[in-house]
CSV table of C-alpha atoms in Angstrom, one decimal:
chain,number,residue,atom,x,y,z
A,273,SER,CA,-0.6,14.6,21.8
A,274,VAL,CA,0.0,11.0,23.0
A,275,GLY,CA,1.4,9.9,19.6
A,276,LEU,CA,-1.8,8.3,18.3
A,277,ASP,CA,-1.0,9.9,14.9
A,278,THR,CA,2.3,8.1,14.7
A,279,LEU,CA,1.0,4.6,15.4
A,280,SER,CA,2.5,1.7,13.4
A,281,GLU,CA,0.2,-0.4,11.3
A,282,GLU,CA,0.2,-3.0,14.0
A,283,GLU,CA,-0.5,-0.6,16.8
A,284,PHE,CA,-3.3,1.1,14.8
A,285,ALA,CA,-4.9,-2.3,14.3
A,286,ARG,CA,-4.6,-3.1,18.0
A,287,PHE,CA,-6.4,0.1,19.0
A,288,HIS,CA,-9.0,-0.5,16.3
A,289,ARG,CA,-9.8,-4.1,17.6
A,290,LEU,CA,-10.1,-2.8,21.2
A,291,ASN,CA,-12.3,0.0,20.2
A,292,ASP,CA,-14.5,-2.4,18.3
A,293,ALA,CA,-14.8,-4.7,21.4
A,294,TYR,CA,-15.7,-1.6,23.5
A,295,LYS,CA,-18.3,-0.4,21.0
A,296,ALA,CA,-19.9,-3.8,20.9
A,297,LYS,CA,-20.3,-3.8,24.7
A,298,PHE,CA,-21.3,-0.2,25.3
A,299,GLY,CA,-22.8,0.9,22.0
A,300,PHE,CA,-20.4,3.8,21.5
A,301,SER,CA,-16.7,4.3,20.9
A,302,PHE,CA,-14.1,4.4,23.7
A,303,ILE,CA,-13.7,8.0,25.0
A,304,VAL,CA,-10.9,9.2,27.2
A,305,CYS,CA,-9.2,12.6,27.9
A,306,VAL,CA,-5.7,12.2,26.5
A,307,ARG,CA,-4.1,15.2,28.3
A,308,ARG,CA,-2.6,13.0,31.0
A,309,HIS,CA,-2.3,9.7,29.1
A,310,THR,CA,0.2,7.9,27.0
A,311,ARG,CA,-0.5,5.2,24.4
A,312,ASP,CA,0.1,2.5,27.0
A,313,SER,CA,-2.1,4.1,29.6
A,314,ILE,CA,-5.0,4.4,27.1
A,315,LEU,CA,-4.7,0.6,26.4
A,316,GLY,CA,-4.8,0.0,30.1
A,317,GLN,CA,-8.0,2.1,30.3
A,318,PHE,CA,-9.5,-0.1,27.5
A,319,GLU,CA,-8.6,-3.2,29.5
A,320,ARG,CA,-10.1,-2.0,32.8
A,321,ARG,CA,-13.4,-0.8,31.3
A,322,LEU,CA,-13.9,-4.1,29.5
A,323,ARG,CA,-13.1,-6.1,32.6
A,324,HIS,CA,-15.5,-3.9,34.7
A,325,ASP,CA,-18.3,-4.4,32.2
A,326,ALA,CA,-17.9,-8.2,32.3
A,327,ALA,CA,-18.1,-8.1,36.1
A,328,ALA,CA,-21.2,-5.9,36.0
A,329,ARG,CA,-22.9,-8.5,33.8
A,330,GLY,CA,-22.1,-11.2,36.3
A,331,LEU,CA,-19.5,-12.9,34.0
A,332,THR,CA,-17.0,-14.3,36.5
A,333,ASN,CA,-15.1,-16.4,33.9
A,334,VAL,CA,-14.2,-13.5,31.6
A,335,ASP,CA,-11.1,-11.4,31.8
A,336,ALA,CA,-9.7,-8.7,29.6
A,337,VAL,CA,-6.0,-8.6,29.1
A,338,VAL,CA,-4.0,-6.3,26.8
A,339,GLY,CA,-0.9,-8.2,25.6
A,340,ASP,CA,1.4,-8.8,22.7
A,341,GLY,CA,-0.1,-11.3,20.2
A,342,GLN,CA,3.4,-12.2,19.1
A,343,ALA,CA,4.3,-13.2,22.7
A,344,LEU,CA,1.1,-14.0,24.6
A,345,PRO,CA,1.2,-13.8,28.4
A,346,TYR,CA,-0.2,-17.3,28.8
A,347,ALA,CA,1.2,-20.7,29.6
A,348,ASP,CA,1.3,-23.5,27.0
A,349,GLU,CA,-1.9,-25.4,26.3
A,350,ARG,CA,-4.1,-23.0,28.3
A,351,PHE,CA,-7.2,-22.7,26.1
A,352,ASP,CA,-9.6,-24.9,24.2
A,353,ALA,CA,-10.1,-22.3,21.4
A,354,ALA,CA,-8.5,-19.2,20.1
A,355,PHE,CA,-9.4,-16.7,17.4
A,356,SER,CA,-7.9,-13.7,15.6
A,357,ASN,CA,-10.5,-11.5,14.0
A,358,PHE,CA,-8.6,-9.6,11.3
A,359,GLY,CA,-5.6,-9.3,13.7
A,360,ILE,CA,-2.6,-11.6,13.2
A,361,PHE,CA,-2.5,-11.0,9.4
A,362,LEU,CA,-1.5,-7.4,10.2
A,363,PHE,CA,1.2,-8.2,12.7
A,364,ALA,CA,4.7,-7.1,12.1
A,365,GLN,CA,5.8,-10.6,12.9
A,366,ARG,CA,2.9,-12.6,11.5
A,367,HIS,CA,4.6,-16.0,11.9
A,368,ALA,CA,5.1,-15.4,15.6
A,369,GLY,CA,1.3,-14.7,15.9
A,370,TRP,CA,0.4,-18.1,14.3
A,371,ARG,CA,2.9,-19.9,16.5
A,372,GLU,CA,1.6,-18.3,19.7
A,373,ALA,CA,-2.0,-19.2,18.8
A,374,ALA,CA,-0.9,-22.8,18.4
A,375,ARG,CA,1.2,-22.8,21.6
A,376,VAL,CA,-1.6,-21.7,24.0
A,377,LEU,CA,-4.1,-24.3,22.6
A,378,ARG,CA,-4.7,-27.6,24.3
A,379,PRO,CA,-4.3,-30.7,22.1
A,380,GLY,CA,-7.4,-30.9,19.9
A,381,GLY,CA,-8.2,-27.2,20.4
A,382,THR,CA,-9.6,-25.0,17.6
A,383,PHE,CA,-8.1,-21.9,16.1
A,384,ALA,CA,-10.0,-19.6,13.8
A,385,THR,CA,-8.7,-16.5,12.0
A,386,ALA,CA,-10.0,-14.1,9.3
A,387,VAL,CA,-8.1,-12.1,6.7
A,388,TRP,CA,-9.1,-9.8,3.9
A,389,GLN,CA,-9.1,-10.9,0.3
A,390,GLY,CA,-7.0,-8.9,-2.1
A,391,PRO,CA,-8.4,-6.2,-4.4
A,392,ALA,CA,-8.9,-8.6,-7.3
A,393,ASP,CA,-11.5,-10.6,-5.2
A,394,ASN,CA,-12.6,-7.8,-3.0
A,395,PRO,CA,-15.1,-5.2,-4.5
A,396,MET,CA,-15.3,-3.2,-1.3
A,397,LEU,CA,-11.5,-2.8,-1.1
A,398,ARG,CA,-11.4,-1.7,-4.8
A,399,ALA,CA,-14.2,0.8,-4.1
A,400,GLN,CA,-12.2,2.2,-1.2
A,401,LEU,CA,-8.7,2.2,-2.8
A,402,GLY,CA,-9.8,3.7,-6.1
A,403,PRO,CA,-10.7,7.2,-5.0
A,404,ILE,CA,-7.9,7.3,-2.4
A,405,LEU,CA,-5.2,6.4,-4.9
A,406,ALA,CA,-6.7,8.9,-7.4
A,407,ALA,CA,-6.2,11.8,-5.0
A,408,LEU,CA,-3.2,10.7,-2.9
A,409,PRO,CA,-0.1,12.8,-3.5
A,410,PRO,CA,2.6,10.9,-5.4
A,411,HIS,CA,5.1,10.9,-2.5
A,412,LEU,CA,2.6,8.8,-0.4
A,413,ALA,CA,1.4,6.5,-3.2
A,414,PRO,CA,2.2,2.9,-2.2
A,415,SER,CA,4.5,0.8,-4.4
A,416,PRO,CA,2.7,-1.5,-6.8
A,417,GLY,CA,2.4,-5.1,-5.5
A,418,PRO,CA,2.9,-6.4,-2.0
A,419,GLY,CA,5.9,-5.4,0.0
A,420,PRO,CA,7.9,-7.7,2.3
A,421,GLY,CA,5.6,-9.3,4.8
A,422,SER,CA,2.5,-7.7,3.3
A,423,TRP,CA,-0.9,-9.1,4.2
A,424,LEU,CA,-1.5,-9.4,0.4
A,425,ASP,CA,0.9,-12.4,0.6
A,426,ILE,CA,-1.8,-14.4,2.3
A,427,ALA,CA,-4.9,-12.9,0.6
A,428,THR,CA,-5.9,-16.2,-1.0
A,429,ALA,CA,-7.1,-19.4,0.7
A,430,ASP,CA,-4.2,-21.5,-0.5
A,431,ALA,CA,-1.6,-18.9,0.5
A,432,LEU,CA,-3.1,-18.5,4.0
A,433,VAL,CA,-3.3,-22.2,4.7
A,434,ALA,CA,0.3,-22.7,3.4
A,435,GLU,CA,1.8,-20.0,5.6
A,436,VAL,CA,-0.1,-20.9,8.8
A,437,THR,CA,0.6,-24.6,8.6
A,438,SER,CA,4.3,-24.0,7.7
A,439,VAL,CA,5.1,-22.2,11.0
A,440,ALA,CA,2.5,-23.7,13.5
A,441,ALA,CA,1.4,-27.2,14.3
A,442,PHE,CA,-2.2,-27.0,13.1
A,443,VAL,CA,-3.8,-30.0,11.5
A,444,ASP,CA,-6.8,-30.4,9.2
A,445,PRO,CA,-6.9,-26.8,8.1
A,446,ARG,CA,-9.9,-25.4,6.3
A,447,CYS,CA,-10.3,-22.1,4.6
A,448,VAL,CA,-13.7,-20.8,3.6
A,449,PRO,CA,-13.9,-17.5,1.6
A,450,PHE,CA,-17.0,-15.5,2.6
A,451,ARG,CA,-18.5,-12.2,1.6
A,452,ALA,CA,-20.4,-9.7,3.7
A,453,SER,CA,-22.2,-6.4,2.9
A,454,LEU,CA,-21.2,-3.2,4.7
A,455,VAL,CA,-24.0,-0.7,5.0
A,456,LEU,CA,-23.2,2.9,5.9
A,457,PRO,CA,-25.8,5.7,6.2
A,458,SER,CA,-23.8,8.2,4.1
A,459,ALA,CA,-20.8,8.8,2.0
A,460,GLU,CA,-19.4,10.9,4.9
A,461,GLN,CA,-19.6,8.0,7.2
A,462,ALA,CA,-17.9,5.8,4.6
A,463,TRP,CA,-15.0,8.3,4.8
A,464,THR,CA,-15.0,8.1,8.6
A,465,ALA,CA,-14.8,4.3,8.4
A,466,LEU,CA,-11.7,4.6,6.1
A,467,ARG,CA,-10.0,7.0,8.6
A,468,THR,CA,-10.2,4.3,11.3
A,469,ASN,CA,-9.3,1.4,8.9
A,470,PRO,CA,-6.2,-0.4,10.3
A,471,VAL,CA,-4.3,-0.2,7.0
A,472,LEU,CA,-5.8,2.7,5.0
A,473,GLY,CA,-6.1,4.8,8.1
A,474,GLY,CA,-2.4,4.6,8.7
A,475,LEU,CA,-1.7,5.8,5.1
A,476,LEU,CA,-4.2,8.7,5.4
A,477,ALA,CA,-2.6,9.8,8.7
A,478,ARG,CA,0.5,10.7,6.8
A,479,CYS,CA,-1.3,13.3,4.7
A,480,THR,CA,-1.2,17.0,5.4
A,481,VAL,CA,-4.4,18.8,6.1
A,482,ASP,CA,-4.7,20.0,2.5
A,483,GLU,CA,-3.8,16.5,1.1
A,484,LEU,CA,-6.3,14.9,3.4
A,485,GLY,CA,-9.0,17.3,2.2
A,486,ALA,CA,-8.4,16.4,-1.4
A,487,VAL,CA,-8.6,12.6,-0.7
A,488,GLU,CA,-11.7,13.1,1.4
A,489,ALA,CA,-13.4,15.0,-1.5
A,490,SER,CA,-12.4,12.2,-3.9
A,491,VAL,CA,-13.7,9.4,-1.6
A,492,VAL,CA,-17.0,11.1,-0.6
A,493,GLY,CA,-17.7,12.0,-4.3
A,494,SER,CA,-17.0,8.5,-5.4
A,495,PHE,CA,-19.2,6.8,-2.8
A,496,ALA,CA,-22.0,9.3,-3.3
A,497,GLN,CA,-21.9,8.4,-7.0
A,498,LEU,CA,-22.0,4.7,-6.2
A,499,ALA,CA,-25.0,5.4,-4.0
A,500,GLY,CA,-27.0,6.7,-7.0
A,501,GLY,CA,-25.3,9.9,-8.1
A,502,GLU,CA,-27.4,12.2,-5.9
A,503,PRO,CA,-26.3,14.0,-2.8
A,504,VAL,CA,-26.3,11.5,0.0
A,505,GLY,CA,-28.7,12.5,2.8
A,506,ALA,CA,-29.5,11.0,6.2
A,507,HIS,CA,-31.9,8.4,4.8
A,508,ASP,CA,-29.6,7.2,1.9
A,509,HIS,CA,-27.8,3.9,2.3
A,510,LEU,CA,-24.6,2.8,0.7
A,511,MET,CA,-23.8,-0.9,0.3
A,512,ALA,CA,-20.3,-2.1,-0.8
């Protein structure tokens, strides 16, 4: 084991983002033999493979760097644009992330970020959380309401804008709520997606084998019912 089952919420999100970038480039998830690796060396492998792919495509102005988003390894005013795709809002030190994004931007640069909406405005999150909480053992059940520094604190447009502009020198902020459909071929794949979710996956990783099996049965059964109440086969589709 290299400790991937004990990742913090922030570390889990970091691995998830890198794997998404790798999958987008190669069409399949990042694969590495962990026997002789540590968490840091696996991150290094991500970096080297992404850099190699950019070079193979003839992209000479692209680099892949693994760094700390709370202390970016770049000089001030280095970039014309920066973005955080569901990243900074899960940082342990979220304010540092916003400040770093502003610091590396040139005057007049653009910063874009995305966060999840809370359960009240997020049907997909409700559909995911419901069957998990119904089967989760009491000792793992999260406390009601957001905890200190929770992403739920900035799950509305006004709260997000207020926090970002209070700690970083951004001007003319705009926040646009948007909705997207997530289509998965089966209830089982919906469960797999939850296991790799940067927040829910960290919670599920704390379950024992038996506890996880009970949660899986609850989730798969709930999503199968949402898909029409019949067993979900290879040609069924689930939209949340």
